[in-house]
mmCIF file with all atom_site columns, C-alpha atoms in Angstrom:
data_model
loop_
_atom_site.group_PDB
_atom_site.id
_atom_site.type_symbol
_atom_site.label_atom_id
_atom_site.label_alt_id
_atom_site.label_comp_id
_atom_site.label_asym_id
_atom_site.label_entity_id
_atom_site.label_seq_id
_atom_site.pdbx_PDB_ins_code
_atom_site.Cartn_x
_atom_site.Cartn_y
_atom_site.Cartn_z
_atom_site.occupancy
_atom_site.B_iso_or_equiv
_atom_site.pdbx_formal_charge
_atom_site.auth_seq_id
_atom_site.auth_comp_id
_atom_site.auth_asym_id
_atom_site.auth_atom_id
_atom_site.pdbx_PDB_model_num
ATOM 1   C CA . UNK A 1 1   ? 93.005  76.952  67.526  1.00 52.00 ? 183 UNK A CA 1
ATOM 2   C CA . UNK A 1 2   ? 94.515  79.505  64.886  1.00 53.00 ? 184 UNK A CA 1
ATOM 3   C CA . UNK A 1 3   ? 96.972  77.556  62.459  1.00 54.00 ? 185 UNK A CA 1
ATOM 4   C CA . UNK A 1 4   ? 100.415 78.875  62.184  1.00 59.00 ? 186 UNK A CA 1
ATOM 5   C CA . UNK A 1 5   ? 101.572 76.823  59.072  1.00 60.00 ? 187 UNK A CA 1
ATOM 6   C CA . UNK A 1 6   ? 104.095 79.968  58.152  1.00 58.00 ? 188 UNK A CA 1
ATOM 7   C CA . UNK A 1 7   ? 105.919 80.386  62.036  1.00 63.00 ? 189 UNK A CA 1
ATOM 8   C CA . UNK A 1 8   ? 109.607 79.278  61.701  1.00 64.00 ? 190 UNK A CA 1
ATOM 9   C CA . UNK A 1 9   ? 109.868 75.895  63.418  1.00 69.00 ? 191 UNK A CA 1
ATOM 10  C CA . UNK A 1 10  ? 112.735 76.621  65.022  1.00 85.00 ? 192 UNK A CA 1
ATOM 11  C CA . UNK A 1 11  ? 111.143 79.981  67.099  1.00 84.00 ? 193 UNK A CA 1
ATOM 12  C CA . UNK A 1 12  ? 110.804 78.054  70.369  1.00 84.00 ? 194 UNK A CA 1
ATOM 13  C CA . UNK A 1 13  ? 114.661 76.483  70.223  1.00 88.00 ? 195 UNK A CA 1
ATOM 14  C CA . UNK A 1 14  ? 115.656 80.243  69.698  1.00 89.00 ? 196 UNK A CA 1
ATOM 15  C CA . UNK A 1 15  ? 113.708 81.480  72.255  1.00 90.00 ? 197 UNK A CA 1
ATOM 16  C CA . UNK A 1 16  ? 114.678 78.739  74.760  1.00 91.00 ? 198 UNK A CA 1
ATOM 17  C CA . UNK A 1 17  ? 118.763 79.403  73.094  1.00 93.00 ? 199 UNK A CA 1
ATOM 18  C CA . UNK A 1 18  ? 118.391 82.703  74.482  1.00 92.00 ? 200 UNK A CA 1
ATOM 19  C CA . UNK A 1 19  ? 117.029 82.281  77.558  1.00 92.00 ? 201 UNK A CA 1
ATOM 20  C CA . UNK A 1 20  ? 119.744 79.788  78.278  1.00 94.00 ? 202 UNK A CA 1
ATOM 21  C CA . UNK A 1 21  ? 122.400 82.304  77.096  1.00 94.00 ? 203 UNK A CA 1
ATOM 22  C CA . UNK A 1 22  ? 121.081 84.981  79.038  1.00 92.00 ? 204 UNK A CA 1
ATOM 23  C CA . UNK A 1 23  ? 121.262 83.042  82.587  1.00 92.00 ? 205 UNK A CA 1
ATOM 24  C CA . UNK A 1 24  ? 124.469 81.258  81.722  1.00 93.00 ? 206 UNK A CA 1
ATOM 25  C CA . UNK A 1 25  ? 125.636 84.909  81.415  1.00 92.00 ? 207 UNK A CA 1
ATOM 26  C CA . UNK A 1 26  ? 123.976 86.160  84.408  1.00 92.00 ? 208 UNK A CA 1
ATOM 27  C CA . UNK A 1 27  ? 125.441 83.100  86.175  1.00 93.00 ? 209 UNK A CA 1
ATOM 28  C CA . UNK A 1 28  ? 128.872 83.740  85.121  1.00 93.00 ? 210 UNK A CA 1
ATOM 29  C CA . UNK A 1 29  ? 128.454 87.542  86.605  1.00 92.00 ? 211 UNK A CA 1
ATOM 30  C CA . UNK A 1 30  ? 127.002 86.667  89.826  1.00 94.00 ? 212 UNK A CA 1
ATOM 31  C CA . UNK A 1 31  ? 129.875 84.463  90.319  1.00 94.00 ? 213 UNK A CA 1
ATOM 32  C CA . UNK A 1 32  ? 132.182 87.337  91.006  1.00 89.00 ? 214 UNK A CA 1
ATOM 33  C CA . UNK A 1 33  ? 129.742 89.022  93.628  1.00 89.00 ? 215 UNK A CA 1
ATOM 34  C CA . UNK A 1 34  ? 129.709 85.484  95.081  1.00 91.00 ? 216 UNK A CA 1
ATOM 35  C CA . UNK A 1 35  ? 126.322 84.654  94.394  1.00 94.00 ? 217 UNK A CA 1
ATOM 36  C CA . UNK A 1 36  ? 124.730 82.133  92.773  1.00 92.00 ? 218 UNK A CA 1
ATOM 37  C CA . UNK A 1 37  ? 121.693 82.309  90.266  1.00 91.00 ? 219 UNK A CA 1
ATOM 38  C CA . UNK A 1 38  ? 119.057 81.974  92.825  1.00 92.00 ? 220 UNK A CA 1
ATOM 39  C CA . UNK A 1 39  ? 120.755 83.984  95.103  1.00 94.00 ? 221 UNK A CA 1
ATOM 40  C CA . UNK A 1 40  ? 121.076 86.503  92.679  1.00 94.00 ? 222 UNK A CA 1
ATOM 41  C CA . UNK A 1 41  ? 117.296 86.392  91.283  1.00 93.00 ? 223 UNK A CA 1
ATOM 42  C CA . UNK A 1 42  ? 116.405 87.346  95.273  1.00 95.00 ? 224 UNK A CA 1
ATOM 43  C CA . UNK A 1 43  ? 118.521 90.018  95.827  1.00 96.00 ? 225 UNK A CA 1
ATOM 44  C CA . UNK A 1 44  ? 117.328 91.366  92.827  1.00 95.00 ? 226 UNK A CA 1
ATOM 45  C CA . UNK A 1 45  ? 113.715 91.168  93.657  1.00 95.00 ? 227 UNK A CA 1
ATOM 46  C CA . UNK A 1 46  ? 114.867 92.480  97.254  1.00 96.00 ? 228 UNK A CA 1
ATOM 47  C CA . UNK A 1 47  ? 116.604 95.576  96.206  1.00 96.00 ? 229 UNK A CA 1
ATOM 48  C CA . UNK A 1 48  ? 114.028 96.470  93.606  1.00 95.00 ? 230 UNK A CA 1
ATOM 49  C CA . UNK A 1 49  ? 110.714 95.568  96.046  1.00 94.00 ? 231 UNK A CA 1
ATOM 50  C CA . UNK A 1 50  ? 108.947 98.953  97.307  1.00 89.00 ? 232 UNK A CA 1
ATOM 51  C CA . UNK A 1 51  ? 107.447 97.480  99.834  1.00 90.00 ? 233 UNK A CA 1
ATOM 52  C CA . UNK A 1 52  ? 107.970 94.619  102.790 1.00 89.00 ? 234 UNK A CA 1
ATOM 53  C CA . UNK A 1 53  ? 109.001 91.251  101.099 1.00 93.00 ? 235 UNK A CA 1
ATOM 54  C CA . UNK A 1 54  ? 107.833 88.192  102.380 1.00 93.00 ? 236 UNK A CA 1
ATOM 55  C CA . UNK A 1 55  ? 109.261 84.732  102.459 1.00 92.00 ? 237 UNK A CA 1
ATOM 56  C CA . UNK A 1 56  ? 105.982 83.227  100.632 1.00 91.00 ? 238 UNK A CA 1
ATOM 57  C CA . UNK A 1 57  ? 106.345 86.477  97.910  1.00 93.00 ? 239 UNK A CA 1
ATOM 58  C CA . UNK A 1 58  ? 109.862 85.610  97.324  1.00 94.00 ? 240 UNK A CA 1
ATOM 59  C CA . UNK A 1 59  ? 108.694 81.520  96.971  1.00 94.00 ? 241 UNK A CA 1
ATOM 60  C CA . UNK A 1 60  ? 105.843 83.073  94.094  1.00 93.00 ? 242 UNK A CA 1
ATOM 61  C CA . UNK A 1 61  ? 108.114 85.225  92.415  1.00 93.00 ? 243 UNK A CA 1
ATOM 62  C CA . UNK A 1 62  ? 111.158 82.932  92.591  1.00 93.00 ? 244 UNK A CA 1
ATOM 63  C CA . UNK A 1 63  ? 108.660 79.907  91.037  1.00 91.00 ? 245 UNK A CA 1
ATOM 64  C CA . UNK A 1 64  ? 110.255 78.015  93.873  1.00 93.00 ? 246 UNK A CA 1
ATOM 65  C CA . UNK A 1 65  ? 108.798 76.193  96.564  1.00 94.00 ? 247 UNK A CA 1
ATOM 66  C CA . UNK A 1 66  ? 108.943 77.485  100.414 1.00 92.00 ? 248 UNK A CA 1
ATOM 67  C CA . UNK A 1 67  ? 111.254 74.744  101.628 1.00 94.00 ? 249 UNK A CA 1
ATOM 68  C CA . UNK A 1 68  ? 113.795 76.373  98.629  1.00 95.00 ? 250 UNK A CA 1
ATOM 69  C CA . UNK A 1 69  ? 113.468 79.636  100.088 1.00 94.00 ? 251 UNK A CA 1
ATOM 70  C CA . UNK A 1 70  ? 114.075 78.992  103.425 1.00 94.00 ? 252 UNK A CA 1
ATOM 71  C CA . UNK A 1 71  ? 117.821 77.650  102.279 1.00 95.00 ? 253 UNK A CA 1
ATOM 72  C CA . UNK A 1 72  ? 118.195 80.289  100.104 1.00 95.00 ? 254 UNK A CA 1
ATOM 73  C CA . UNK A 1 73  ? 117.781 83.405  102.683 1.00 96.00 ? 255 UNK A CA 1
ATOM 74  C CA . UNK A 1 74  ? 119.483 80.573  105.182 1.00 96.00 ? 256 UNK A CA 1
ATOM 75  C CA . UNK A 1 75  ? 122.882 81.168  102.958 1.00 95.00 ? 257 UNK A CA 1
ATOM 76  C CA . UNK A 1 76  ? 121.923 84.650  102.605 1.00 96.00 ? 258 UNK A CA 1
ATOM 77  C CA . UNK A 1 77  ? 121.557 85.042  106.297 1.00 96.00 ? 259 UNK A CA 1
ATOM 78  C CA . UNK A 1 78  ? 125.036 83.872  106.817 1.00 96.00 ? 260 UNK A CA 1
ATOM 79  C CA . UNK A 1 79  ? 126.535 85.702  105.069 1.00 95.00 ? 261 UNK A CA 1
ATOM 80  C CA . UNK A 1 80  ? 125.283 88.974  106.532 1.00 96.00 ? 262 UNK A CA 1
ATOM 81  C CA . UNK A 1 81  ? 123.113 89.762  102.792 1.00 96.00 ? 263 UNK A CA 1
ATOM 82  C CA . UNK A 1 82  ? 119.457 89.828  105.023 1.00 97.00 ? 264 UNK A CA 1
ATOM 83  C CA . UNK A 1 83  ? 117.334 89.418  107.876 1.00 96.00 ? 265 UNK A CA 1
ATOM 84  C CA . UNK A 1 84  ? 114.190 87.916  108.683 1.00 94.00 ? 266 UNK A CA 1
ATOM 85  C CA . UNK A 1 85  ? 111.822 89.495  110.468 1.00 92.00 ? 267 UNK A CA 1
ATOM 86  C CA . UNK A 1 86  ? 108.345 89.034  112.244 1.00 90.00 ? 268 UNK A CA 1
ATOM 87  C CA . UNK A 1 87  ? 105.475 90.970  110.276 1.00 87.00 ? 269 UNK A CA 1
ATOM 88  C CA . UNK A 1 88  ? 103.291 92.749  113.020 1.00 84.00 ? 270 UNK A CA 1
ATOM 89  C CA . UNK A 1 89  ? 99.817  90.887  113.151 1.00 82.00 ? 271 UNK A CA 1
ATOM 90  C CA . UNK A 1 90  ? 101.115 87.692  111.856 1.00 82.00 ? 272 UNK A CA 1
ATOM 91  C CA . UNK A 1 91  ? 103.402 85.170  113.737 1.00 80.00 ? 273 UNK A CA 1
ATOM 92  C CA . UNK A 1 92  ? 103.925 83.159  111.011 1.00 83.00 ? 274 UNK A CA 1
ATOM 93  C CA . UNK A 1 93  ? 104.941 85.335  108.066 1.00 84.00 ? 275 UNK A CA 1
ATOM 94  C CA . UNK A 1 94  ? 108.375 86.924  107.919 1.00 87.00 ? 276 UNK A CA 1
ATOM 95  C CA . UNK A 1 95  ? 109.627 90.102  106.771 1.00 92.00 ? 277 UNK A CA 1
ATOM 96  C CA . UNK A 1 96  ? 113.110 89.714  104.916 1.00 95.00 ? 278 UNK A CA 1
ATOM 97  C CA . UNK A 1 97  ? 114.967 92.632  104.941 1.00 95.00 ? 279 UNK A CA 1
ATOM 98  C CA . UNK A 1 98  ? 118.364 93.784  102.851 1.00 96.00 ? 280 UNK A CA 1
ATOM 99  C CA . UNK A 1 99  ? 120.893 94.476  105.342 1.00 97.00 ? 281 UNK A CA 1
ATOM 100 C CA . UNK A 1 100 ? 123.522 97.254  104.603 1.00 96.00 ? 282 UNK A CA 1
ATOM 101 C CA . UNK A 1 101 ? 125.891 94.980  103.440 1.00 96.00 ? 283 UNK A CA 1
ATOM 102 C CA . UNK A 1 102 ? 122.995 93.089  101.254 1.00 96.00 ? 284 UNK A CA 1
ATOM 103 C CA . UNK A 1 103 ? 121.605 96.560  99.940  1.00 96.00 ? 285 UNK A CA 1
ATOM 104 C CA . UNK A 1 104 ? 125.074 97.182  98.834  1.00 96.00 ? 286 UNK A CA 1
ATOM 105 C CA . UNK A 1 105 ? 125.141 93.974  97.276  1.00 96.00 ? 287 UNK A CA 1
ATOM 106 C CA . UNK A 1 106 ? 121.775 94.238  95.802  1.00 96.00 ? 288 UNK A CA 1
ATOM 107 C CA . UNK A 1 107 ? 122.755 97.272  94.224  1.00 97.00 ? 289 UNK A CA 1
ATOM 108 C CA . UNK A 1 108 ? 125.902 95.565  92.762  1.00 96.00 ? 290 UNK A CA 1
ATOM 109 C CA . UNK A 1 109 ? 123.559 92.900  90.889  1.00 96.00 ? 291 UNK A CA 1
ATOM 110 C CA . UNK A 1 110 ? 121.396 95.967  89.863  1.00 95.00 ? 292 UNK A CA 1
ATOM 111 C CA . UNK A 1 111 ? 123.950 97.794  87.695  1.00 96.00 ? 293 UNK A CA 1
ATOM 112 C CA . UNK A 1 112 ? 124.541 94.289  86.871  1.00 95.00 ? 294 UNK A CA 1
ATOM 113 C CA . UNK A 1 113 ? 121.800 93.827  85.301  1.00 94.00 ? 295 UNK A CA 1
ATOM 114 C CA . UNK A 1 114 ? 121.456 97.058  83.837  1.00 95.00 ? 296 UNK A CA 1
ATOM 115 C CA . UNK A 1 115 ? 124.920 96.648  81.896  1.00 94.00 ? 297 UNK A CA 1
ATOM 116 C CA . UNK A 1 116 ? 123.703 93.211  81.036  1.00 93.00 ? 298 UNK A CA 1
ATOM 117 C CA . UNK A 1 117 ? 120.712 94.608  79.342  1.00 94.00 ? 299 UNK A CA 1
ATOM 118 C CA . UNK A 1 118 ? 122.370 97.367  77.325  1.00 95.00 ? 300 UNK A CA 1
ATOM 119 C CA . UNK A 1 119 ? 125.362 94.545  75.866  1.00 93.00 ? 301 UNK A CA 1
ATOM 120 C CA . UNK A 1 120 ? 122.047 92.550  75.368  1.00 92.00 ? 302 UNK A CA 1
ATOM 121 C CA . UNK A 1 121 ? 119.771 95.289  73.471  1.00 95.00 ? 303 UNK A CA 1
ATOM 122 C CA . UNK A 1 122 ? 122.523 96.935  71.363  1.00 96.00 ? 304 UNK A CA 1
ATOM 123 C CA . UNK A 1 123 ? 121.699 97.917  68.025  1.00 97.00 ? 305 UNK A CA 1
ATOM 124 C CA . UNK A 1 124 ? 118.366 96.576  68.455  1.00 97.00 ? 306 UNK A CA 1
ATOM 125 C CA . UNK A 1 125 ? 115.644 98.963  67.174  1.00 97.00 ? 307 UNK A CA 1
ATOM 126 C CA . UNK A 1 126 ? 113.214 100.232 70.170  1.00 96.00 ? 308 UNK A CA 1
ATOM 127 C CA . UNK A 1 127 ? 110.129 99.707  67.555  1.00 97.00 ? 309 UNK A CA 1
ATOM 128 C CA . UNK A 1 128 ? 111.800 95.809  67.220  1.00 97.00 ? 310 UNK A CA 1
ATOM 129 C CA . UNK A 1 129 ? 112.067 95.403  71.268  1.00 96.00 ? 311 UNK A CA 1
ATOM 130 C CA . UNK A 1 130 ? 108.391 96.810  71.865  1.00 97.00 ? 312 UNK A CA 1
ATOM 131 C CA . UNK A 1 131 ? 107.190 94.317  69.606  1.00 96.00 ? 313 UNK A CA 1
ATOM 132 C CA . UNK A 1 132 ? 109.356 91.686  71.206  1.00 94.00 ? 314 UNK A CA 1
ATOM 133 C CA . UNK A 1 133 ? 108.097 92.804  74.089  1.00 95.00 ? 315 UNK A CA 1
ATOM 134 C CA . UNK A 1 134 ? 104.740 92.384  73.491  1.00 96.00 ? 316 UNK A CA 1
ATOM 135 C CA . UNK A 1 135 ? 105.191 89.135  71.801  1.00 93.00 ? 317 UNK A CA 1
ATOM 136 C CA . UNK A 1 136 ? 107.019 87.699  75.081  1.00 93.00 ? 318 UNK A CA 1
ATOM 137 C CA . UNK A 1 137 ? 103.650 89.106  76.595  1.00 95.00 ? 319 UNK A CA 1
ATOM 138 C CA . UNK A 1 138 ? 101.202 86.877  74.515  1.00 95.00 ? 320 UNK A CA 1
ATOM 139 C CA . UNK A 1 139 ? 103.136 84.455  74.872  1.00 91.00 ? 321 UNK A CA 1
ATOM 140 C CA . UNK A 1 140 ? 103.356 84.567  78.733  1.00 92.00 ? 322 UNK A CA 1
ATOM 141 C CA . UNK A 1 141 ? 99.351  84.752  78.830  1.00 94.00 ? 323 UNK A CA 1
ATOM 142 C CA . UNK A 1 142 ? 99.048  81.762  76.285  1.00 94.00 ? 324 UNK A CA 1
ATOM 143 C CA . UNK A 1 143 ? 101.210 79.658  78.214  1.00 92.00 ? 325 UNK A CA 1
ATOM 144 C CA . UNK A 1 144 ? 99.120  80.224  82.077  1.00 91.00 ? 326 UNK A CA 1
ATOM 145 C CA . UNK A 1 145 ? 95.764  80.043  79.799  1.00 93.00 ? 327 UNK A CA 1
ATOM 146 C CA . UNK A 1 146 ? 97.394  76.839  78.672  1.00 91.00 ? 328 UNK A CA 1
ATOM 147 C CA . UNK A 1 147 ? 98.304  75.674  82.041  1.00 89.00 ? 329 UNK A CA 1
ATOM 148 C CA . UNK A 1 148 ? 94.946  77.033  83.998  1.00 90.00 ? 330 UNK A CA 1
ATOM 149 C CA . UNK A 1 149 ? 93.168  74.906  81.541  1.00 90.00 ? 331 UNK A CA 1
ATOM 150 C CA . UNK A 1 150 ? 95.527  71.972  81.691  1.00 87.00 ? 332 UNK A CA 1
ATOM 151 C CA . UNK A 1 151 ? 95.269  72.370  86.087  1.00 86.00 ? 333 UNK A CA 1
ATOM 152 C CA . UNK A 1 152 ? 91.414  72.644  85.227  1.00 86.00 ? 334 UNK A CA 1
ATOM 153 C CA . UNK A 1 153 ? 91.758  68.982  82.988  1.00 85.00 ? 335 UNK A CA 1
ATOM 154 C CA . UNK A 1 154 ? 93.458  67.109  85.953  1.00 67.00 ? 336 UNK A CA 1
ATOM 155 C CA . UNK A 1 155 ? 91.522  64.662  88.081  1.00 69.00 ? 337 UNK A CA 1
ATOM 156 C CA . UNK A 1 156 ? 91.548  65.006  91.505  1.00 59.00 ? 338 UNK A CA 1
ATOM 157 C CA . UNK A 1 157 ? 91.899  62.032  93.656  1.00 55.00 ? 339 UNK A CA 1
#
């Protein structure tokens, strides 16, 4: 393991600083579309997919597991944001689809986002933000190397 004697101690607080700000902020937005975070993070994922979106996908990407989902697109059923569907060829998977109203919605937390991320990003220098960027990135791969080795460490019983 490389020694990192020189790293500020206090990168991690920062880094988990932001990402608090950045949800409590995304929080406070989805609020007014009546959403909540989670809600949110699905439509998102929904309006943005290119393809048919699964209830297991959205567990995976939502880091969430199945039983959370199923509440989630429950409230989001309700109130008219989706629809599940069967998947041709497999009786157990559903399909869950925007509906008009959702798409609309979904397209709502979209610009959202999008007005989010230029408050966010201003006057930061693209050359800074690609090396962010690809710092986040190491970071990210460290961390599942870390916890495929840690999963590979764990007894079985």
């Amino acid at each position: 393991m490389v020694s990192h004697d020189n790293r500020p101690k206090t990168f991690l607080g920062r880094l988990s600083q932001a990402s608090r700000a950045v949800r409590t902020c995304f929080d406070a937005e989805l609020k007014d579309l009546d959403l909540t975070l989670a809600r949110g993070r699905l439509m998102l994922h929904l309006i943005r997919a290119e393809h048919t979106v699964t209830q297991s996908e959205l567990s995976e990407v939502l880091e969430v597991e199945h039983p959370t989902v199923v509440r989630l697109l429950d409230g989001l059923e309700q109130s008219g944001h989706v629809e599940r569907q069967p998947l041709p060829g497999d009786r157990r998977a559903k399909a869950v689809v925007l509906t008009d109203e959702g798409r609309a919605v979904g397209q709502r937390v979209l610009r959202m986002t999008d007005t989010m991320s230029d408050i966010l990003l201003e006057g930061v220098d693209p050359a800074d933000l690609a090396v962010t960027e690809r710092v986040l990135q190491t970071l990210s791969d460290n961390l599942s190397r870390f916890a495929a080795a840690r999963a590979d460490q764990t007894p079985t019983s």
